[in-house]
C-alpha cells in the first residue's frame, strides 16, 4: 500500500466539467468523471442526479458482462453524503455484476441510512438455513464481507443471528468481517480478541485489512498488538488513531484517559 | 575473532533467508552483534521493503550510536522514501546534533509524509548538550522555526509528529531557554483551537500536560520546599521568564540558576 504518491490525473478537471462529463458521449470521460467526483469528495448536489443515472448505465460493459461505470458511480455516491442515493443503491444490490453489488453495500455502509438494513439482511438470509451456511454462502456468491461490515456499522443488532454463521466462513476476509461486525453489535471482547489474534497470521494483505478493522472499531486491547504487528508504520498509526479517537469519544469529560495516553505513547514510538 | 570474521556468517544468514520471518530473525542477530563493520549492511537493509527487518536494523543502528551517524548522513541521500524514513528514524534515535540540518530539510521539504513525520519527531530528540554552549540557542531557534511550520502540515500524522518534537524541545529548553518553552506553549494554545483532527488535539493536550508535569517535578525536587505545594505552572514559568530578564547573566543551562529561582518563586520571594 502506498500512501505517499500524489494522485495523477490525465487532465485537470473542474467540478462543472466533471458533472457535465457524466453525460458525455465518451465512456472513458464518463467513468473518469464519476471516479473524480468521489475521489475529491465533490459534495455538490448537482453531481448527484448524474451519478444516480449512471447506476443504470447499459453502455459501458466488460466482456464478462460487468458494468464498470455503475461500479464507479456506486463508489462515488458513498463518498458524497447524499441520502437521495440510498434507494437507487439498494436497487444495485440486485445487479448481476458482483462488483456493483459490493460497491453498493460499501457505499450504503458509509452513507449510514438504516433503511438499507432489511435488503442487506435478506441477502444474508438467503445464504443461511437453520443457522448454518448454505453452499452458496461458502462460495462467496455475494459480497458477504461488505454486507456484514455494513450491518455492523449500521448497528443492525437484529442481524446478529444471521451474521454469526459467517464466523465460520472459509474465506478469511469474510470471517474477519463477521468478527468485526459481531464486536460492533455485541461489544463482546471475545470477537475483538479473535480479530486481534489474527494479526499474527502470515499474509501481509490480511494483516493490513485487520489493522484497518481494529482501528475502525476502536478496539483498545488491540493497541499493543497493533504496535507490534509486522506491517508499515503508516498503517499502524492510522489504526491507532482510530483507537485514540474512540477513547476520546468514549470519555468526553476526561480529556486524557489512561487508554488515550497509552495509545499516544504507542503512536509516538512509530513516528 | 576479528569483526569481519564475526560479520561473515551473519551476512550469509541474511542472504540465505528464504522467508520474511527468517529475514527478520537474521537481521535481529546482526543488530544484536553490535559490529561497527555491519553499519553499511544495516543501512542497506532499510531499503529492503521489509518493515520487520527495517525495525531490527534501525534498532541495531541506534545501539551502535555515533559511528553510524556519518554513514547514515552520507548514504541516506537519494534512497527511496521508505528507506529514508527508516534512516531518519535511526538518526532520531541516536540524537546526534550533526543530523540537525538533514532533519530540518526533511521535515520541511520532503514529499513523503513518512519522511516528514520521522524528521519532525527526530528534531525533538536531539541531544543538545553535545553541542558547544554557544551553538545551542541558534540551533534551537532554527528547529523551533521549522517545527512551528511543520505543526501546520496538511497531513495529520506529520502535525502529530511535530507536536511530539515541540514537546521535547519545550522540555529540553525549560532551564536554558524558557523563552522557547513559552513560545511553544503559546503556540499549543493556538493550535488546539485551530486544528480539526481529534488525534492531533489529544496529542497537544498530552504535550501540555507532560511539560507541566516536568516543571512540577523539577520544582518538587527541592527538599526545602513543602512537598504538597500547589504550583500554578503557567504562572511559574511566567515569573521565571520575568525574573530571567532582570537578573545578571549566568552561563546558559546552569541548573543552579534554575533551582535558586524556583525556590525563590515558590517561597514568594520575588
Short mmCIF file of C-alpha atoms in Angstrom, two decimals:
data_model
loop_
_atom_site.label_atom_id
_atom_site.label_comp_id
_atom_site.label_asym_id
_atom_site.label_seq_id
_atom_site.Cartn_x
_atom_site.Cartn_y
_atom_site.Cartn_z
CA UNK A 1 0.00 0.00 0.00
CA UNK A 2 1.29 3.36 -0.95
CA UNK A 3 0.12 6.44 0.87
CA UNK A 4 2.86 8.64 -0.46
CA UNK A 5 2.27 9.28 -4.10
CA UNK A 6 0.08 12.12 -5.11
CA UNK A 7 -2.81 11.43 -7.40
CA UNK A 8 -2.03 11.58 -11.05
CA UNK A 9 -4.70 12.85 -13.34
CA UNK A 10 -4.83 12.70 -17.10
CA UNK A 11 -6.09 16.23 -17.31
CA UNK A 12 -7.21 18.76 -14.76
CA UNK A 13 -10.96 18.80 -14.25
CA UNK A 14 -13.29 21.36 -12.77
CA UNK A 15 -16.39 20.39 -10.83
CA UNK A 16 -18.64 21.74 -13.57
CA UNK A 17 -16.70 19.90 -16.23
CA UNK A 18 -16.81 16.64 -14.30
CA UNK A 19 -20.57 16.91 -13.80
CA UNK A 20 -21.03 17.67 -17.49
CA UNK A 21 -18.78 14.74 -18.42
CA UNK A 22 -21.13 12.35 -16.62
CA UNK A 23 -23.36 12.60 -19.69
CA UNK A 24 -20.55 12.74 -22.24
CA UNK A 25 -20.61 10.55 -25.36
CA UNK A 26 -17.14 9.38 -24.40
CA UNK A 27 -17.48 6.45 -21.97
CA UNK A 28 -13.93 6.94 -20.72
CA UNK A 29 -14.66 10.54 -19.76
CA UNK A 30 -17.88 9.49 -18.06
CA UNK A 31 -16.16 6.88 -15.91
CA UNK A 32 -13.27 9.18 -15.08
CA UNK A 33 -15.71 11.91 -14.04
CA UNK A 34 -17.55 9.52 -11.69
CA UNK A 35 -14.27 8.42 -10.11
CA UNK A 36 -13.02 12.01 -9.86
CA UNK A 37 -16.18 13.31 -8.13
CA UNK A 38 -15.83 10.61 -5.48
CA UNK A 39 -12.08 10.87 -5.11
CA UNK A 40 -12.18 14.58 -4.36
CA UNK A 41 -15.45 14.31 -2.46
CA UNK A 42 -17.20 16.95 -4.51
CA UNK A 43 -20.29 17.39 -2.35
CA UNK A 44 -22.13 19.37 -4.99
CA UNK A 45 -25.86 18.49 -5.19
CA UNK A 46 -25.63 18.95 -8.95
CA UNK A 47 -23.38 15.88 -9.19
CA UNK A 48 -25.93 13.52 -7.62
CA UNK A 49 -28.52 13.08 -10.43
CA UNK A 50 -25.82 12.28 -12.99
CA UNK A 51 -24.21 9.69 -10.72
CA UNK A 52 -27.57 8.12 -9.88
CA UNK A 53 -28.37 7.91 -13.60
CA UNK A 54 -25.00 6.22 -14.16
CA UNK A 55 -26.12 3.42 -11.81
CA UNK A 56 -28.43 2.28 -14.63
CA UNK A 57 -25.86 2.60 -17.42
CA UNK A 58 -26.10 -0.08 -20.13
CA UNK A 59 -23.36 1.13 -22.48
CA UNK A 60 -20.16 0.51 -20.55
CA UNK A 61 -19.75 -3.29 -20.36
CA UNK A 62 -16.83 -5.63 -19.78
CA UNK A 63 -16.54 -8.80 -21.89
CA UNK A 64 -17.78 -10.74 -18.84
CA UNK A 65 -20.89 -8.58 -18.61
CA UNK A 66 -19.71 -6.27 -15.80
CA UNK A 67 -20.73 -2.63 -15.51
CA UNK A 68 -17.59 -0.52 -14.87
CA UNK A 69 -19.40 2.82 -14.91
CA UNK A 70 -22.03 1.59 -12.46
CA UNK A 71 -19.24 0.42 -10.13
CA UNK A 72 -17.53 3.83 -10.23
CA UNK A 73 -20.78 5.69 -9.71
CA UNK A 74 -21.79 3.46 -6.78
CA UNK A 75 -18.41 4.02 -5.10
CA UNK A 76 -18.55 7.78 -5.68
CA UNK A 77 -22.06 8.07 -4.22
CA UNK A 78 -20.83 6.52 -0.98
CA UNK A 79 -18.44 9.42 -0.55
CA UNK A 80 -20.81 12.29 -1.23
CA UNK A 81 -23.09 12.00 1.82
CA UNK A 82 -26.38 12.47 -0.04
CA UNK A 83 -29.18 10.17 1.10
CA UNK A 84 -31.00 10.59 -2.22
CA UNK A 85 -28.57 7.91 -3.36
CA UNK A 86 -29.83 5.33 -0.87
CA UNK A 87 -32.85 3.88 -2.77
CA UNK A 88 -31.00 3.56 -6.12
CA UNK A 89 -28.02 1.96 -4.33
CA UNK A 90 -30.41 -0.51 -2.69
CA UNK A 91 -31.62 -1.40 -6.19
CA UNK A 92 -27.98 -2.01 -7.17
CA UNK A 93 -27.83 -4.81 -4.60
CA UNK A 94 -29.77 -6.84 -7.22
CA UNK A 95 -27.37 -6.04 -10.09
CA UNK A 96 -25.96 -9.01 -12.00
CA UNK A 97 -22.42 -7.62 -11.55
CA UNK A 98 -20.82 -8.78 -8.25
CA UNK A 99 -18.63 -5.66 -8.05
CA UNK A 100 -21.62 -3.34 -8.41
CA UNK A 101 -23.31 -5.16 -5.53
CA UNK A 102 -20.11 -4.91 -3.49
CA UNK A 103 -19.67 -1.17 -4.17
CA UNK A 104 -23.34 -0.56 -3.33
CA UNK A 105 -23.07 -2.39 0.02
CA UNK A 106 -19.91 -0.43 0.91
CA UNK A 107 -21.48 2.89 -0.02
CA UNK A 108 -24.64 2.10 1.91
CA UNK A 109 -22.39 1.47 4.91
CA UNK A 110 -20.72 4.86 4.67
CA UNK A 111 -23.97 6.72 3.98
CA UNK A 112 -25.40 5.27 7.18
CA UNK A 113 -29.13 5.34 6.37
CA UNK A 114 -30.72 2.43 8.28
CA UNK A 115 -33.35 1.93 5.58
CA UNK A 116 -30.88 -0.33 3.75
CA UNK A 117 -30.76 -2.81 6.64
CA UNK A 118 -33.70 -5.04 5.54
CA UNK A 119 -32.43 -5.66 1.99
CA UNK A 120 -28.91 -6.38 3.29
CA UNK A 121 -30.32 -8.77 5.90
CA UNK A 122 -32.26 -10.53 3.14
CA UNK A 123 -29.05 -11.20 1.23
CA UNK A 124 -27.55 -12.91 4.27
CA UNK A 125 -30.74 -14.84 5.00
CA UNK A 126 -30.61 -16.37 1.52
CA UNK A 127 -27.25 -17.97 2.38
CA UNK A 128 -28.33 -19.46 5.69
CA UNK A 129 -30.59 -22.27 6.71
CA UNK A 130 -31.13 -23.40 10.30
CA UNK A 131 -28.33 -21.17 11.48
CA UNK A 132 -25.79 -22.73 9.11
CA UNK A 133 -24.12 -21.54 5.93
CA UNK A 134 -25.58 -22.96 2.73
CA UNK A 135 -23.14 -23.94 -0.06
CA UNK A 136 -23.80 -20.70 -1.98
CA UNK A 137 -22.77 -18.76 1.13
CA UNK A 138 -19.45 -20.57 1.24
CA UNK A 139 -18.92 -19.86 -2.43
CA UNK A 140 -18.83 -16.13 -1.86
CA UNK A 141 -21.53 -15.60 -4.46
CA UNK A 142 -22.36 -12.30 -2.73
CA UNK A 143 -20.02 -9.68 -1.28
CA UNK A 144 -20.64 -11.08 2.19
CA UNK A 145 -17.74 -9.23 3.78
CA UNK A 146 -19.11 -5.84 2.71
CA UNK A 147 -22.68 -6.75 3.62
CA UNK A 148 -21.69 -7.93 7.09
CA UNK A 149 -19.48 -4.90 7.71
CA UNK A 150 -22.29 -2.57 6.67
CA UNK A 151 -24.70 -4.24 9.09
CA UNK A 152 -22.13 -3.91 11.88
CA UNK A 153 -21.54 -0.24 11.21
CA UNK A 154 -25.26 0.46 10.91
CA UNK A 155 -25.90 -1.10 14.32
CA UNK A 156 -28.25 -3.78 12.99
CA UNK A 157 -28.40 -5.80 16.22
CA UNK A 158 -31.33 -7.87 14.93
CA UNK A 159 -28.97 -9.29 12.28
CA UNK A 160 -26.70 -10.95 14.85
CA UNK A 161 -28.13 -14.50 14.35
CA UNK A 162 -27.59 -14.16 10.60
CA UNK A 163 -24.04 -12.81 10.94
CA UNK A 164 -22.94 -15.44 13.44
CA UNK A 165 -22.71 -18.34 10.92
CA UNK A 166 -20.27 -16.25 8.85
CA UNK A 167 -17.74 -16.54 11.68
CA UNK A 168 -17.06 -20.00 10.24
CA UNK A 169 -16.76 -18.82 6.64
CA UNK A 170 -13.84 -20.46 4.78
CA UNK A 171 -12.63 -17.16 3.32
CA UNK A 172 -10.60 -15.27 5.97
CA UNK A 173 -11.73 -11.81 4.98
CA UNK A 174 -15.40 -12.79 5.35
CA UNK A 175 -14.68 -14.40 8.70
CA UNK A 176 -12.88 -11.26 9.91
CA UNK A 177 -15.69 -9.04 8.66
CA UNK A 178 -18.08 -11.15 10.71
CA UNK A 179 -15.85 -10.85 13.81
CA UNK A 180 -15.71 -7.11 13.35
CA UNK A 181 -19.48 -6.80 12.97
CA UNK A 182 -20.16 -9.13 15.92
CA UNK A 183 -17.92 -6.95 18.10
CA UNK A 184 -19.67 -3.79 16.96
CA UNK A 185 -23.10 -5.27 17.58
CA UNK A 186 -22.45 -7.04 20.89
CA UNK A 187 -19.41 -5.17 22.32
CA UNK A 188 -18.22 -8.61 23.42
CA UNK A 189 -14.42 -8.70 23.68
CA UNK A 190 -14.37 -12.34 22.56
CA UNK A 191 -14.76 -11.10 18.99
CA UNK A 192 -12.31 -8.24 19.33
CA UNK A 193 -9.72 -10.62 20.78
CA UNK A 194 -10.14 -13.11 17.96
CA UNK A 195 -9.67 -10.31 15.45
CA UNK A 196 -6.57 -9.17 17.33
CA UNK A 197 -5.08 -12.66 17.43
CA UNK A 198 -5.46 -12.89 13.68
CA UNK A 199 -2.86 -10.09 13.39
CA UNK A 200 -0.17 -12.73 13.73
CA UNK A 201 -1.29 -14.54 10.56
CA UNK A 202 1.33 -14.69 7.88
CA UNK A 203 -0.34 -12.91 4.96
CA UNK A 204 0.62 -9.24 4.83
CA UNK A 205 -2.51 -8.22 2.88
CA UNK A 206 -4.71 -9.79 5.55
CA UNK A 207 -2.75 -8.09 8.32
CA UNK A 208 -3.26 -4.74 6.64
CA UNK A 209 -7.02 -5.30 6.42
CA UNK A 210 -7.11 -6.36 10.08
CA UNK A 211 -5.27 -3.23 11.14
CA UNK A 212 -7.89 -1.14 9.44
CA UNK A 213 -10.72 -3.19 11.01
CA UNK A 214 -9.32 -2.86 14.52
CA UNK A 215 -8.87 0.87 14.02
CA UNK A 216 -12.40 1.19 12.68
CA UNK A 217 -13.93 -0.45 15.74
CA UNK A 218 -11.60 1.40 18.13
CA UNK A 219 -10.66 -1.77 20.00
CA UNK A 220 -8.37 -0.64 22.84
CA UNK A 221 -6.98 -4.09 23.84
CA UNK A 222 -5.58 -4.37 20.31
CA UNK A 223 -3.38 -1.27 20.71
CA UNK A 224 -0.20 -3.08 21.78
CA UNK A 225 -0.56 -5.96 19.29
CA UNK A 226 -1.11 -3.37 16.54
CA UNK A 227 2.05 -1.52 17.50
CA UNK A 228 4.00 -4.79 17.29
CA UNK A 229 2.44 -6.16 14.11
CA UNK A 230 4.69 -6.70 11.11
CA UNK A 231 3.30 -4.01 8.84
CA UNK A 232 4.08 -0.48 7.70
CA UNK A 233 4.15 2.12 10.47
CA UNK A 234 1.83 4.33 8.43
CA UNK A 235 -0.92 1.73 8.62
CA UNK A 236 -0.32 1.04 12.30
CA UNK A 237 -0.53 4.76 13.03
CA UNK A 238 -3.86 5.04 11.21
CA UNK A 239 -5.23 2.05 13.14
CA UNK A 240 -4.05 3.52 16.46
CA UNK A 241 -5.55 6.86 15.53
CA UNK A 242 -8.92 5.12 15.20
CA UNK A 243 -8.50 3.67 18.68
CA UNK A 244 -7.39 7.01 20.11
CA UNK A 245 -10.40 8.77 18.64
CA UNK A 246 -12.70 6.11 20.07
CA UNK A 247 -11.13 6.61 23.51
CA UNK A 248 -11.75 10.34 23.37
CA UNK A 249 -15.32 9.90 22.14
CA UNK A 250 -16.00 7.36 24.88
CA UNK A 251 -14.85 9.63 27.68
CA UNK A 252 -15.55 13.19 26.57
CA UNK A 253 -15.11 14.58 30.08
CA UNK A 254 -11.71 13.03 30.66
CA UNK A 255 -9.52 14.62 28.03
CA UNK A 256 -6.58 12.36 28.79
CA UNK A 257 -7.91 9.00 29.85
CA UNK A 258 -5.41 6.23 30.63
CA UNK A 259 -6.37 4.50 27.40
CA UNK A 260 -5.85 7.61 25.30
CA UNK A 261 -2.43 8.27 26.85
CA UNK A 262 -1.37 4.66 26.34
CA UNK A 263 -2.35 4.78 22.67
CA UNK A 264 -0.47 8.04 22.12
CA UNK A 265 2.66 6.61 23.72
CA UNK A 266 2.50 3.71 21.27
CA UNK A 267 1.94 6.12 18.38
CA UNK A 268 4.95 8.24 19.37
CA UNK A 269 7.18 5.19 19.05
CA UNK A 270 6.04 4.60 15.48
CA UNK A 271 6.60 8.10 14.08
CA UNK B 1 37.94 -13.28 16.22
CA UNK B 2 38.03 -10.01 14.35
CA UNK B 3 34.92 -8.10 13.38
CA UNK B 4 34.95 -9.30 9.76
CA UNK B 5 35.14 -12.92 10.95
CA UNK B 6 32.08 -12.40 13.12
CA UNK B 7 30.31 -10.50 10.39
CA UNK B 8 30.55 -13.03 7.56
CA UNK B 9 28.23 -15.74 8.94
CA UNK B 10 25.65 -13.14 9.99
CA UNK B 11 25.58 -11.65 6.50
CA UNK B 12 25.38 -15.11 4.99
CA UNK B 13 22.31 -15.86 7.08
CA UNK B 14 20.67 -12.72 5.69
CA UNK B 15 21.44 -13.55 2.09
CA UNK B 16 20.12 -17.08 2.58
CA UNK B 17 16.90 -16.07 4.34
CA UNK B 18 14.10 -17.50 2.23
CA UNK B 19 11.11 -16.03 4.07
CA UNK B 20 10.16 -12.78 5.69
CA UNK B 21 10.28 -14.12 9.29
CA UNK B 22 13.72 -15.71 8.67
CA UNK B 23 14.96 -12.43 7.26
CA UNK B 24 13.74 -10.56 10.34
CA UNK B 25 15.42 -13.10 12.59
CA UNK B 26 18.73 -12.84 10.70
CA UNK B 27 18.68 -9.05 10.81
CA UNK B 28 17.93 -9.13 14.54
CA UNK B 29 21.04 -11.26 15.07
CA UNK B 30 23.15 -8.90 13.00
CA UNK B 31 21.83 -5.94 15.02
CA UNK B 32 22.42 -7.60 18.35
CA UNK B 33 26.06 -8.32 17.43
CA UNK B 34 26.70 -4.55 17.53
CA UNK B 35 29.51 -4.63 14.97
CA UNK B 36 30.59 -1.31 13.52
CA UNK B 37 31.62 -3.14 10.37
CA UNK B 38 27.95 -4.03 9.84
CA UNK B 39 26.81 -0.40 9.58
CA UNK B 40 26.69 -0.31 5.76
CA UNK B 41 24.79 -3.59 5.72
CA UNK B 42 22.28 -2.38 8.29
CA UNK B 43 21.74 0.76 6.25
CA UNK B 44 21.23 -1.32 3.10
CA UNK B 45 18.55 -3.37 4.88
CA UNK B 46 16.49 -0.20 5.35
CA UNK B 47 15.82 -0.36 1.61
CA UNK B 48 14.57 -3.97 1.51
CA UNK B 49 10.91 -3.01 1.88
CA UNK B 50 10.53 -5.42 4.81
CA UNK B 51 9.15 -3.50 7.81
CA UNK B 52 10.15 -6.13 10.37
CA UNK B 53 13.73 -6.24 9.10
CA UNK B 54 13.87 -2.44 8.95
CA UNK B 55 12.73 -2.12 12.58
CA UNK B 56 15.50 -4.51 13.64
CA UNK B 57 18.11 -2.68 11.53
CA UNK B 58 17.06 0.69 12.98
CA UNK B 59 17.47 -0.72 16.49
CA UNK B 60 20.92 -2.01 15.55
CA UNK B 61 21.99 1.35 14.17
CA UNK B 62 20.69 3.18 17.25
CA UNK B 63 22.59 0.84 19.58
CA UNK B 64 25.78 1.47 17.60
CA UNK B 65 25.22 5.19 18.09
CA UNK B 66 27.68 7.81 16.93
CA UNK B 67 29.74 5.69 14.50
CA UNK B 68 26.56 5.18 12.46
CA UNK B 69 25.79 8.88 12.09
CA UNK B 70 28.14 9.87 9.26
CA UNK B 71 27.42 6.75 7.16
CA UNK B 72 23.69 7.37 7.62
CA UNK B 73 24.04 11.00 6.58
CA UNK B 74 26.10 10.07 3.54
CA UNK B 75 24.09 7.10 2.38
CA UNK B 76 20.58 8.35 3.01
CA UNK B 77 20.63 10.90 0.27
CA UNK B 78 18.84 9.65 -2.82
CA UNK B 79 17.49 6.47 -1.28
CA UNK B 80 13.86 5.58 -1.81
CA UNK B 81 11.48 7.31 0.56
CA UNK B 82 10.77 4.18 2.57
CA UNK B 83 14.45 3.72 3.36
CA UNK B 84 14.86 7.44 4.00
CA UNK B 85 12.15 7.37 6.66
CA UNK B 86 13.79 4.42 8.43
CA UNK B 87 17.20 6.10 8.25
CA UNK B 88 15.81 9.29 9.72
CA UNK B 89 14.25 7.23 12.48
CA UNK B 90 17.69 5.78 13.24
CA UNK B 91 19.22 9.27 13.30
CA UNK B 92 16.40 10.43 15.59
CA UNK B 93 17.11 7.56 17.95
CA UNK B 94 20.81 8.40 18.08
CA UNK B 95 20.11 12.10 18.64
CA UNK B 96 23.42 13.37 17.27
CA UNK B 97 23.25 17.11 16.53
CA UNK B 98 25.17 16.52 13.29
CA UNK B 99 21.87 15.37 11.82
CA UNK B 100 20.07 18.67 12.52
CA UNK B 101 20.42 20.16 9.04
CA UNK B 102 19.26 16.98 7.34
CA UNK B 103 16.32 16.68 9.74
CA UNK B 104 15.35 20.31 9.22
CA UNK B 105 15.35 19.92 5.45
CA UNK B 106 13.47 16.61 5.53
CA UNK B 107 10.82 17.83 7.99
CA UNK B 108 10.07 20.94 5.97
CA UNK B 109 10.55 19.82 2.38
CA UNK B 110 10.38 16.07 1.80
CA UNK B 111 7.45 14.98 -0.39
CA UNK B 112 6.92 11.74 1.55
CA UNK B 113 4.84 12.11 4.67
CA UNK B 114 6.60 9.19 6.40
CA UNK B 115 9.89 11.08 5.99
CA UNK B 116 8.46 14.38 7.21
CA UNK B 117 6.95 12.76 10.29
CA UNK B 118 10.14 10.87 11.20
CA UNK B 119 12.18 14.06 10.81
CA UNK B 120 9.76 16.15 12.89
CA UNK B 121 9.97 13.56 15.63
CA UNK B 122 13.77 13.47 15.37
CA UNK B 123 14.07 17.24 15.78
CA UNK B 124 12.69 16.78 19.27
CA UNK B 125 15.16 14.10 20.34
CA UNK B 126 18.44 15.88 19.62
CA UNK B 127 21.00 15.67 22.41
CA UNK B 128 21.53 19.40 22.81
CA UNK B 129 24.22 19.01 25.45
CA UNK B 130 26.52 17.59 22.77
CA UNK B 131 26.69 20.99 21.10
CA UNK B 132 29.05 23.74 22.22
CA UNK B 133 27.14 26.01 24.66
CA UNK B 134 27.15 28.95 22.26
CA UNK B 135 25.72 26.81 19.46
CA UNK B 136 22.64 25.62 21.34
CA UNK B 137 20.43 28.70 21.16
CA UNK B 138 20.93 29.36 17.41
CA UNK B 139 20.32 25.68 16.58
CA UNK B 140 17.20 25.57 18.75
CA UNK B 141 15.80 28.67 17.14
CA UNK B 142 16.19 27.08 13.69
CA UNK B 143 14.50 23.93 14.96
CA UNK B 144 11.57 25.72 16.53
CA UNK B 145 11.01 27.75 13.39
CA UNK B 146 10.70 24.60 11.29
CA UNK B 147 8.64 22.70 13.85
CA UNK B 148 6.14 25.55 14.18
CA UNK B 149 5.74 25.44 10.42
CA UNK B 150 5.51 21.64 10.27
CA UNK B 151 2.86 21.65 13.00
CA UNK B 152 0.55 23.04 10.28
CA UNK B 153 1.36 20.39 7.67
CA UNK B 154 -1.66 19.18 5.69
CA UNK B 155 -1.14 15.57 6.87
CA UNK B 156 -2.43 14.88 10.38
CA UNK B 157 0.37 12.43 11.20
CA UNK B 158 3.05 14.98 10.34
CA UNK B 159 1.38 17.56 12.57
CA UNK B 160 1.15 14.91 15.28
CA UNK B 161 4.88 14.22 14.97
CA UNK B 162 5.65 17.95 15.09
CA UNK B 163 3.72 18.23 18.38
CA UNK B 164 5.93 15.50 19.89
CA UNK B 165 9.02 17.34 18.62
CA UNK B 166 7.82 20.63 20.09
CA UNK B 167 7.04 18.95 23.41
CA UNK B 168 10.57 17.57 23.69
CA UNK B 169 12.09 20.89 22.67
CA UNK B 170 9.97 22.72 25.25
CA UNK B 171 11.15 20.35 27.97
CA UNK B 172 14.78 20.48 26.87
CA UNK B 173 14.83 24.27 26.91
CA UNK B 174 12.95 24.97 30.15
CA UNK B 175 16.14 25.69 32.08
CA UNK B 176 18.40 27.14 29.41
CA UNK B 177 15.87 28.98 27.31
CA UNK B 178 12.42 29.42 28.91
CA UNK B 179 11.60 31.89 26.15
CA UNK B 180 11.38 28.96 23.79
CA UNK B 181 9.21 26.93 26.15
CA UNK B 182 6.84 29.83 26.47
CA UNK B 183 6.68 30.31 22.73
CA UNK B 184 5.78 26.63 22.31
CA UNK B 185 3.08 26.75 24.99
CA UNK B 186 1.52 29.82 23.40
CA UNK B 187 1.61 28.05 20.04
CA UNK B 188 -0.07 24.97 21.53
CA UNK B 189 -2.89 27.12 22.87
CA UNK B 190 -3.48 28.46 19.40
CA UNK B 191 -3.15 25.09 17.64
CA UNK B 192 -5.59 23.34 19.91
CA UNK B 193 -8.18 25.86 18.80
CA UNK B 194 -7.45 25.69 15.09
CA UNK B 195 -6.70 22.02 14.40
CA UNK B 196 -9.66 19.92 13.32
CA UNK B 197 -8.15 16.48 13.91
CA UNK B 198 -9.05 14.94 17.25
CA UNK B 199 -5.88 12.80 17.40
CA UNK B 200 -3.68 15.87 16.93
CA UNK B 201 -5.68 17.81 19.50
CA UNK B 202 -5.33 14.97 22.00
CA UNK B 203 -1.58 14.94 21.41
CA UNK B 204 -1.43 18.68 22.16
CA UNK B 205 -3.31 18.08 25.45
CA UNK B 206 -0.79 15.40 26.32
CA UNK B 207 2.15 17.64 25.42
CA UNK B 208 0.77 20.43 27.61
CA UNK B 209 0.41 18.00 30.48
CA UNK B 210 3.89 16.48 30.05
CA UNK B 211 5.52 19.91 30.06
CA UNK B 212 3.51 20.88 33.13
CA UNK B 213 4.44 17.63 34.90
CA UNK B 214 8.11 18.18 34.12
CA UNK B 215 8.12 21.68 35.54
CA UNK B 216 6.29 20.49 38.63
CA UNK B 217 8.75 17.65 39.03
CA UNK B 218 11.81 19.88 38.86
CA UNK B 219 10.30 22.22 41.40
CA UNK B 220 9.27 19.38 43.71
CA UNK B 221 12.81 18.01 43.77
CA UNK B 222 13.75 20.91 46.01
CA UNK B 223 13.94 19.43 49.54
CA UNK B 224 13.43 22.80 51.18
CA UNK B 225 10.03 23.20 49.51
CA UNK B 226 6.83 21.98 51.06
CA UNK B 227 6.01 18.67 49.37
CA UNK B 228 2.31 19.20 48.66
CA UNK B 229 2.67 22.72 47.36
CA UNK B 230 0.16 23.68 44.67
CA UNK B 231 2.04 25.18 41.79
CA UNK B 232 0.42 27.13 39.03
CA UNK B 233 2.94 26.12 36.44
CA UNK B 234 1.97 28.59 33.75
CA UNK B 235 2.33 31.42 36.21
CA UNK B 236 5.56 29.92 37.50
CA UNK B 237 7.01 29.92 34.04
CA UNK B 238 5.83 33.47 33.59
CA UNK B 239 7.66 34.53 36.74
CA UNK B 240 10.77 32.64 35.75
CA UNK B 241 10.71 34.42 32.48
CA UNK B 242 10.30 37.87 34.02
CA UNK B 243 13.00 37.20 36.59
CA UNK B 244 15.39 35.87 33.97
CA UNK B 245 15.21 39.15 32.05
CA UNK B 246 16.20 41.14 35.15
CA UNK B 247 18.91 39.01 36.57
CA UNK B 248 22.62 39.04 35.84
CA UNK B 249 23.75 36.69 33.11
CA UNK B 250 24.95 33.29 34.25
CA UNK B 251 26.12 30.51 31.96
CA UNK B 252 23.19 29.18 29.91
CA UNK B 253 21.86 25.91 31.17
CA UNK B 254 23.29 26.23 34.67
CA UNK B 255 20.83 24.20 36.72
CA UNK B 256 21.73 26.05 39.92
CA UNK B 257 20.29 29.18 38.50
CA UNK B 258 17.00 27.46 37.86
CA UNK B 259 16.90 25.82 41.27
CA UNK B 260 17.52 29.08 43.07
CA UNK B 261 14.90 30.79 41.00
CA UNK B 262 12.33 28.09 41.50
CA UNK B 263 12.89 28.09 45.22
CA UNK B 264 12.58 31.85 45.32
CA UNK B 265 9.37 31.84 43.33
CA UNK B 266 7.67 29.19 45.37
CA UNK B 267 8.65 30.90 48.62
CA UNK B 268 7.06 34.06 47.29
CA UNK B 269 10.42 35.74 47.32
CA UNK B 270 10.02 37.72 44.12
#
